[in-house]
Amino acid sequence: MQVGTESKAGSELHAWRQFLSRSTLWLGVLLLGSAAVCWVAANWQDMTKMQRFAGVQGLLAVCALAAAWSGLRLRARPGVRRSIPGALLALAGILLGALLALLGQTYQTGADTWELFAWWAVLLLPWALAAGSQAVWLLWALVLNLAAALWLGERVFTWLMIFGGPGLPSLLMAALNLVLLFGWEMAARRWRASTVFGPRILAAIA
């Protein structure tokens, strides 16, 4: 009985350590991504166009190279270390969106907001396919949702119809997320991957 109790306590402690490690990792990704965006915004007036683009592109390149290097070195490691390449690539994906926003803000391309998110989703898709990371796929799904919602709001329906209750726009968004959820579950079953947060988030959005 004592051995069983110690084993159970040890497994619970290990589970909590894994949870805290992953939570800290993803919190760090969100904070670093937010810090990069805020850094550019805070120094907007004092930076030239070249400095703005060089700064964001440099951070993007560093994150992408670090993700590739860690993917080769840590993918076979157990525990939280396996999540580091996906976290770095997700951070690079956030910086990719910041770079597209910087491009549109600097040169005033005249593109609609939904086009920015649509291009973000298109450019992020090869990264998600190459990395096979649940974090990058979830980021792609969220960006795709934003692009679809903005497109419906700007070109087809009003924002009030999208978020104001049941109706055709809400059904379209729900259908999109149900398709994404179905694809996620099929891929998880095909490659026998353990997924928790992705399907729950997509189901909540749907």
PDB file of C-alpha atoms in Angstrom:
ATOM      1  CA  MET A   1       0.000   0.000   0.000  1.00  0.00           C
ATOM      2  CA  GLN A   2       2.795   2.383   0.846  1.00  0.00           C
ATOM      3  CA  VAL A   3       4.634   1.650  -2.397  1.00  0.00           C
ATOM      4  CA  GLY A   4       1.455   2.206  -4.400  1.00  0.00           C
ATOM      5  CA  THR A   5       0.811   5.491  -2.625  1.00  0.00           C
ATOM      6  CA  GLU A   6       4.360   6.711  -3.273  1.00  0.00           C
ATOM      7  CA  SER A   7       4.105   5.702  -6.936  1.00  0.00           C
ATOM      8  CA  LYS A   8       0.815   7.570  -7.315  1.00  0.00           C
ATOM      9  CA  ALA A   9       2.230  10.650  -5.594  1.00  0.00           C
ATOM     10  CA  GLY A  10       5.296  10.513  -7.836  1.00  0.00           C
ATOM     11  CA  SER A  11       3.206  10.274 -10.996  1.00  0.00           C
ATOM     12  CA  GLU A  12       1.037  13.200  -9.891  1.00  0.00           C
ATOM     13  CA  LEU A  13       4.138  15.266  -9.139  1.00  0.00           C
ATOM     14  CA  HIS A  14       5.564  14.410 -12.559  1.00  0.00           C
ATOM     15  CA  ALA A  15       2.288  15.385 -14.244  1.00  0.00           C
ATOM     16  CA  TRP A  16       2.251  18.716 -12.435  1.00  0.00           C
ATOM     17  CA  ARG A  17       5.855  19.372 -13.429  1.00  0.00           C
ATOM     18  CA  GLN A  18       5.035  18.635 -17.055  1.00  0.00           C
ATOM     19  CA  PHE A  19       1.994  20.905 -16.919  1.00  0.00           C
ATOM     20  CA  LEU A  20       3.911  23.778 -15.335  1.00  0.00           C
ATOM     21  CA  SER A  21       6.805  23.368 -17.771  1.00  0.00           C
ATOM     22  CA  ARG A  22       4.537  23.457 -20.814  1.00  0.00           C
ATOM     23  CA  SER A  23       2.498  26.343 -19.427  1.00  0.00           C
ATOM     24  CA  THR A  24       5.654  28.349 -18.758  1.00  0.00           C
ATOM     25  CA  LEU A  25       6.975  27.568 -22.236  1.00  0.00           C
ATOM     26  CA  TRP A  26       3.828  28.768 -24.028  1.00  0.00           C
ATOM     27  CA  LEU A  27       3.467  31.777 -21.764  1.00  0.00           C
ATOM     28  CA  GLY A  28       7.019  32.717 -22.713  1.00  0.00           C
ATOM     29  CA  VAL A  29       6.157  32.384 -26.413  1.00  0.00           C
ATOM     30  CA  LEU A  30       3.160  34.700 -26.046  1.00  0.00           C
ATOM     31  CA  LEU A  31       5.136  37.236 -24.027  1.00  0.00           C
ATOM     32  CA  LEU A  32       8.050  37.252 -26.476  1.00  0.00           C
ATOM     33  CA  GLY A  33       5.713  37.674 -29.432  1.00  0.00           C
ATOM     34  CA  SER A  34       3.895  40.522 -27.687  1.00  0.00           C
ATOM     35  CA  ALA A  35       7.201  42.108 -26.699  1.00  0.00           C
ATOM     36  CA  ALA A  36       8.419  42.122 -30.309  1.00  0.00           C
ATOM     37  CA  VAL A  37       5.224  43.785 -31.539  1.00  0.00           C
ATOM     38  CA  CYS A  38       5.235  46.341 -28.709  1.00  0.00           C
ATOM     39  CA  TRP A  39       8.920  47.096 -29.275  1.00  0.00           C
ATOM     40  CA  VAL A  40       8.296  48.037 -32.893  1.00  0.00           C
ATOM     41  CA  ALA A  41       5.198  50.057 -31.968  1.00  0.00           C
ATOM     42  CA  ALA A  42       6.953  51.925 -29.148  1.00  0.00           C
ATOM     43  CA  ASN A  43       9.930  52.896 -31.312  1.00  0.00           C
ATOM     44  CA  TRP A  44       7.964  53.539 -34.493  1.00  0.00           C
ATOM     45  CA  GLN A  45       8.781  57.242 -34.731  1.00  0.00           C
ATOM     46  CA  ASP A  46      12.478  56.810 -33.929  1.00  0.00           C
ATOM     47  CA  MET A  47      13.154  54.007 -36.417  1.00  0.00           C
ATOM     48  CA  THR A  48      13.646  54.167 -40.154  1.00  0.00           C
ATOM     49  CA  LYS A  49      11.893  51.791 -42.535  1.00  0.00           C
ATOM     50  CA  MET A  50      15.084  49.786 -42.902  1.00  0.00           C
ATOM     51  CA  GLN A  51      15.498  49.456 -39.142  1.00  0.00           C
ATOM     52  CA  ARG A  52      11.900  48.330 -38.666  1.00  0.00           C
ATOM     53  CA  PHE A  53      12.076  45.646 -41.313  1.00  0.00           C
ATOM     54  CA  ALA A  54      15.584  44.556 -40.363  1.00  0.00           C
ATOM     55  CA  GLY A  55      14.582  44.184 -36.721  1.00  0.00           C
ATOM     56  CA  VAL A  56      11.474  42.094 -37.360  1.00  0.00           C
ATOM     57  CA  GLN A  57      13.095  40.043 -40.125  1.00  0.00           C
ATOM     58  CA  GLY A  58      16.130  39.413 -37.939  1.00  0.00           C
ATOM     59  CA  LEU A  59      13.985  38.140 -35.076  1.00  0.00           C
ATOM     60  CA  LEU A  60      11.983  36.018 -37.509  1.00  0.00           C
ATOM     61  CA  ALA A  61      15.131  34.481 -38.992  1.00  0.00           C
ATOM     62  CA  VAL A  62      16.614  33.765 -35.559  1.00  0.00           C
ATOM     63  CA  CYS A  63      13.422  32.032 -34.389  1.00  0.00           C
ATOM     64  CA  ALA A  64      13.103  29.989 -37.591  1.00  0.00           C
ATOM     65  CA  LEU A  65      16.746  28.871 -37.478  1.00  0.00           C
ATOM     66  CA  ALA A  66      16.504  28.086 -33.769  1.00  0.00           C
ATOM     67  CA  ALA A  67      13.368  26.032 -34.439  1.00  0.00           C
ATOM     68  CA  ALA A  68      15.132  24.081 -37.195  1.00  0.00           C
ATOM     69  CA  TRP A  69      18.208  23.469 -35.043  1.00  0.00           C
ATOM     70  CA  SER A  70      16.219  22.423 -31.981  1.00  0.00           C
ATOM     71  CA  GLY A  71      14.014  20.225 -34.152  1.00  0.00           C
ATOM     72  CA  LEU A  72      17.055  18.249 -35.249  1.00  0.00           C
ATOM     73  CA  ARG A  73      18.489  18.028 -31.747  1.00  0.00           C
ATOM     74  CA  LEU A  74      15.495  17.742 -29.432  1.00  0.00           C
ATOM     75  CA  ARG A  75      12.682  16.047 -31.375  1.00  0.00           C
ATOM     76  CA  ALA A  76      13.672  12.622 -30.072  1.00  0.00           C
ATOM     77  CA  ARG A  77      14.016  13.828 -26.477  1.00  0.00           C
ATOM     78  CA  PRO A  78      11.280  12.977 -23.980  1.00  0.00           C
ATOM     79  CA  GLY A  79       9.152  15.413 -22.039  1.00  0.00           C
ATOM     80  CA  VAL A  80       8.805  19.121 -22.582  1.00  0.00           C
ATOM     81  CA  ARG A  81      11.954  19.379 -24.688  1.00  0.00           C
ATOM     82  CA  ARG A  82      10.023  17.939 -27.619  1.00  0.00           C
ATOM     83  CA  SER A  83       7.758  20.995 -27.515  1.00  0.00           C
ATOM     84  CA  ILE A  84      10.585  23.523 -27.860  1.00  0.00           C
ATOM     85  CA  PRO A  85      10.872  23.353 -31.706  1.00  0.00           C
ATOM     86  CA  GLY A  86       7.123  23.840 -32.082  1.00  0.00           C
ATOM     87  CA  ALA A  87       7.154  26.717 -29.605  1.00  0.00           C
ATOM     88  CA  LEU A  88       9.959  28.474 -31.471  1.00  0.00           C
ATOM     89  CA  LEU A  89       8.205  27.977 -34.791  1.00  0.00           C
ATOM     90  CA  ALA A  90       4.951  29.297 -33.315  1.00  0.00           C
ATOM     91  CA  LEU A  91       6.870  32.375 -32.164  1.00  0.00           C
ATOM     92  CA  ALA A  92       8.261  32.728 -35.684  1.00  0.00           C
ATOM     93  CA  GLY A  93       4.701  32.462 -36.990  1.00  0.00           C
ATOM     94  CA  ILE A  94       3.605  35.322 -34.728  1.00  0.00           C
ATOM     95  CA  LEU A  95       6.536  37.402 -35.979  1.00  0.00           C
ATOM     96  CA  LEU A  96       5.504  36.575 -39.540  1.00  0.00           C
ATOM     97  CA  GLY A  97       2.136  38.181 -38.858  1.00  0.00           C
ATOM     98  CA  ALA A  98       3.881  41.194 -37.329  1.00  0.00           C
ATOM     99  CA  LEU A  99       6.045  41.489 -40.449  1.00  0.00           C
ATOM    100  CA  LEU A 100       2.991  41.457 -42.719  1.00  0.00           C
ATOM    101  CA  ALA A 101       1.302  44.093 -40.558  1.00  0.00           C
ATOM    102  CA  LEU A 102       4.469  46.194 -40.689  1.00  0.00           C
ATOM    103  CA  LEU A 103       4.535  45.889 -44.474  1.00  0.00           C
ATOM    104  CA  GLY A 104       0.937  47.034 -44.794  1.00  0.00           C
ATOM    105  CA  GLN A 105       1.391  49.879 -42.311  1.00  0.00           C
ATOM    106  CA  THR A 106       4.596  51.175 -43.870  1.00  0.00           C
ATOM    107  CA  TYR A 107       3.638  51.125 -47.525  1.00  0.00           C
ATOM    108  CA  GLN A 108      -0.136  51.598 -47.135  1.00  0.00           C
ATOM    109  CA  THR A 109      -0.961  48.867 -49.641  1.00  0.00           C
ATOM    110  CA  GLY A 110      -4.681  49.556 -49.379  1.00  0.00           C
ATOM    111  CA  ALA A 111      -5.465  45.905 -48.752  1.00  0.00           C
ATOM    112  CA  ASP A 112      -8.378  45.015 -46.510  1.00  0.00           C
ATOM    113  CA  THR A 113      -7.695  43.671 -43.039  1.00  0.00           C
ATOM    114  CA  TRP A 114      -8.954  40.207 -43.921  1.00  0.00           C
ATOM    115  CA  GLU A 115      -6.384  39.983 -46.728  1.00  0.00           C
ATOM    116  CA  LEU A 116      -3.563  40.421 -44.208  1.00  0.00           C
ATOM    117  CA  PHE A 117      -4.804  37.479 -42.150  1.00  0.00           C
ATOM    118  CA  ALA A 118      -5.504  35.445 -45.291  1.00  0.00           C
ATOM    119  CA  TRP A 119      -1.924  35.884 -46.509  1.00  0.00           C
ATOM    120  CA  TRP A 120      -0.695  35.137 -43.007  1.00  0.00           C
ATOM    121  CA  ALA A 121      -2.593  31.840 -43.064  1.00  0.00           C
ATOM    122  CA  VAL A 122      -1.309  31.001 -46.564  1.00  0.00           C
ATOM    123  CA  LEU A 123       2.332  31.675 -45.647  1.00  0.00           C
ATOM    124  CA  LEU A 124       1.996  29.860 -42.332  1.00  0.00           C
ATOM    125  CA  LEU A 125       0.549  26.692 -43.871  1.00  0.00           C
ATOM    126  CA  PRO A 126       3.874  25.317 -45.275  1.00  0.00           C
ATOM    127  CA  TRP A 127       5.470  25.815 -41.862  1.00  0.00           C
ATOM    128  CA  ALA A 128       2.684  23.857 -40.196  1.00  0.00           C
ATOM    129  CA  LEU A 129       2.984  21.053 -42.751  1.00  0.00           C
ATOM    130  CA  ALA A 130       6.761  20.874 -42.375  1.00  0.00           C
ATOM    131  CA  ALA A 131       6.863  21.114 -38.591  1.00  0.00           C
ATOM    132  CA  GLY A 132       3.951  18.850 -37.712  1.00  0.00           C
ATOM    133  CA  SER A 133       3.570  20.847 -34.506  1.00  0.00           C
ATOM    134  CA  GLN A 134       0.186  21.080 -32.838  1.00  0.00           C
ATOM    135  CA  ALA A 135       1.003  24.612 -31.674  1.00  0.00           C
ATOM    136  CA  VAL A 136       1.696  25.834 -35.206  1.00  0.00           C
ATOM    137  CA  TRP A 137      -1.444  24.124 -36.513  1.00  0.00           C
ATOM    138  CA  LEU A 138      -3.509  25.743 -33.784  1.00  0.00           C
ATOM    139  CA  LEU A 139      -2.017  29.150 -34.607  1.00  0.00           C
ATOM    140  CA  TRP A 140      -2.849  28.559 -38.277  1.00  0.00           C
ATOM    141  CA  ALA A 141      -6.436  27.601 -37.401  1.00  0.00           C
ATOM    142  CA  LEU A 142      -6.890  30.740 -35.295  1.00  0.00           C
ATOM    143  CA  VAL A 143      -5.468  32.970 -38.040  1.00  0.00           C
ATOM    144  CA  LEU A 144      -7.739  31.289 -40.592  1.00  0.00           C
ATOM    145  CA  ASN A 145     -10.723  31.929 -38.321  1.00  0.00           C
ATOM    146  CA  LEU A 146      -9.825  35.603 -38.069  1.00  0.00           C
ATOM    147  CA  ALA A 147      -9.435  35.871 -41.839  1.00  0.00           C
ATOM    148  CA  ALA A 148     -12.810  34.225 -42.436  1.00  0.00           C
ATOM    149  CA  ALA A 149     -14.578  36.346 -39.809  1.00  0.00           C
ATOM    150  CA  LEU A 150     -13.091  39.566 -41.167  1.00  0.00           C
ATOM    151  CA  TRP A 151     -13.975  38.586 -44.727  1.00  0.00           C
ATOM    152  CA  LEU A 152     -17.558  37.916 -43.718  1.00  0.00           C
ATOM    153  CA  GLY A 153     -17.673  41.202 -41.841  1.00  0.00           C
ATOM    154  CA  GLU A 154     -16.118  43.380 -44.539  1.00  0.00           C
ATOM    155  CA  ARG A 155     -17.360  41.796 -47.728  1.00  0.00           C
ATOM    156  CA  VAL A 156     -20.464  39.742 -47.010  1.00  0.00           C
ATOM    157  CA  PHE A 157     -22.148  40.471 -43.678  1.00  0.00           C
ATOM    158  CA  THR A 158     -21.866  42.927 -40.827  1.00  0.00           C
ATOM    159  CA  TRP A 159     -20.105  42.264 -37.544  1.00  0.00           C
ATOM    160  CA  LEU A 160     -23.443  42.445 -35.791  1.00  0.00           C
ATOM    161  CA  MET A 161     -24.728  39.499 -37.799  1.00  0.00           C
ATOM    162  CA  ILE A 162     -21.596  37.474 -37.077  1.00  0.00           C
ATOM    163  CA  PHE A 163     -21.611  37.874 -33.312  1.00  0.00           C
ATOM    164  CA  GLY A 164     -25.229  38.795 -32.697  1.00  0.00           C
ATOM    165  CA  GLY A 165     -26.709  35.326 -32.462  1.00  0.00           C
ATOM    166  CA  PRO A 166     -27.730  32.484 -34.761  1.00  0.00           C
ATOM    167  CA  GLY A 167     -27.782  33.116 -38.473  1.00  0.00           C
ATOM    168  CA  LEU A 168     -26.028  32.265 -41.697  1.00  0.00           C
ATOM    169  CA  PRO A 169     -22.676  33.901 -40.776  1.00  0.00           C
ATOM    170  CA  SER A 170     -22.536  32.031 -37.478  1.00  0.00           C
ATOM    171  CA  LEU A 171     -23.367  28.791 -39.248  1.00  0.00           C
ATOM    172  CA  LEU A 172     -20.587  29.385 -41.771  1.00  0.00           C
ATOM    173  CA  MET A 173     -18.029  29.982 -39.020  1.00  0.00           C
ATOM    174  CA  ALA A 174     -19.255  26.920 -37.131  1.00  0.00           C
ATOM    175  CA  ALA A 175     -19.011  24.819 -40.301  1.00  0.00           C
ATOM    176  CA  LEU A 176     -15.440  25.998 -40.875  1.00  0.00           C
ATOM    177  CA  ASN A 177     -14.386  25.022 -37.367  1.00  0.00           C
ATOM    178  CA  LEU A 178     -16.178  21.687 -37.548  1.00  0.00           C
ATOM    179  CA  VAL A 179     -14.238  20.906 -40.734  1.00  0.00           C
ATOM    180  CA  LEU A 180     -10.997  21.891 -38.995  1.00  0.00           C
ATOM    181  CA  LEU A 181     -11.937  19.782 -35.971  1.00  0.00           C
ATOM    182  CA  PHE A 182     -12.711  16.783 -38.178  1.00  0.00           C
ATOM    183  CA  GLY A 183      -9.394  17.148 -39.995  1.00  0.00           C
ATOM    184  CA  TRP A 184      -7.536  17.504 -36.685  1.00  0.00           C
ATOM    185  CA  GLU A 185      -9.101  14.337 -35.266  1.00  0.00           C
ATOM    186  CA  MET A 186      -8.437  12.356 -38.448  1.00  0.00           C
ATOM    187  CA  ALA A 187      -4.797  13.455 -38.502  1.00  0.00           C
ATOM    188  CA  ALA A 188      -4.399  12.621 -34.810  1.00  0.00           C
ATOM    189  CA  ARG A 189      -5.834   9.153 -35.396  1.00  0.00           C
ATOM    190  CA  ARG A 190      -3.730   8.645 -38.516  1.00  0.00           C
ATOM    191  CA  TRP A 191      -0.438   9.505 -36.813  1.00  0.00           C
ATOM    192  CA  ARG A 192      -1.532   8.370 -33.334  1.00  0.00           C
ATOM    193  CA  ALA A 193      -0.811  11.762 -31.831  1.00  0.00           C
ATOM    194  CA  SER A 194      -2.062  12.772 -28.412  1.00  0.00           C
ATOM    195  CA  THR A 195      -4.092  15.979 -28.670  1.00  0.00           C
ATOM    196  CA  VAL A 196      -5.888  17.815 -25.896  1.00  0.00           C
ATOM    197  CA  PHE A 197      -6.060  21.573 -26.273  1.00  0.00           C
ATOM    198  CA  GLY A 198      -6.439  21.852 -30.049  1.00  0.00           C
ATOM    199  CA  PRO A 199      -9.752  19.987 -30.424  1.00  0.00           C
ATOM    200  CA  ARG A 200     -11.170  21.650 -27.315  1.00  0.00           C
ATOM    201  CA  ILE A 201     -10.363  25.132 -28.616  1.00  0.00           C
ATOM    202  CA  LEU A 202     -11.802  24.375 -32.061  1.00  0.00           C
ATOM    203  CA  ALA A 203     -14.914  22.859 -30.507  1.00  0.00           C
ATOM    204  CA  ALA A 204     -15.333  25.927 -28.299  1.00  0.00           C
ATOM    205  CA  ILE A 205     -15.006  28.256 -31.292  1.00  0.00           C
ATOM    206  CA  ALA A 206     -17.443  26.174 -33.329  1.00  0.00           C
TER     207      ALA A 206
END
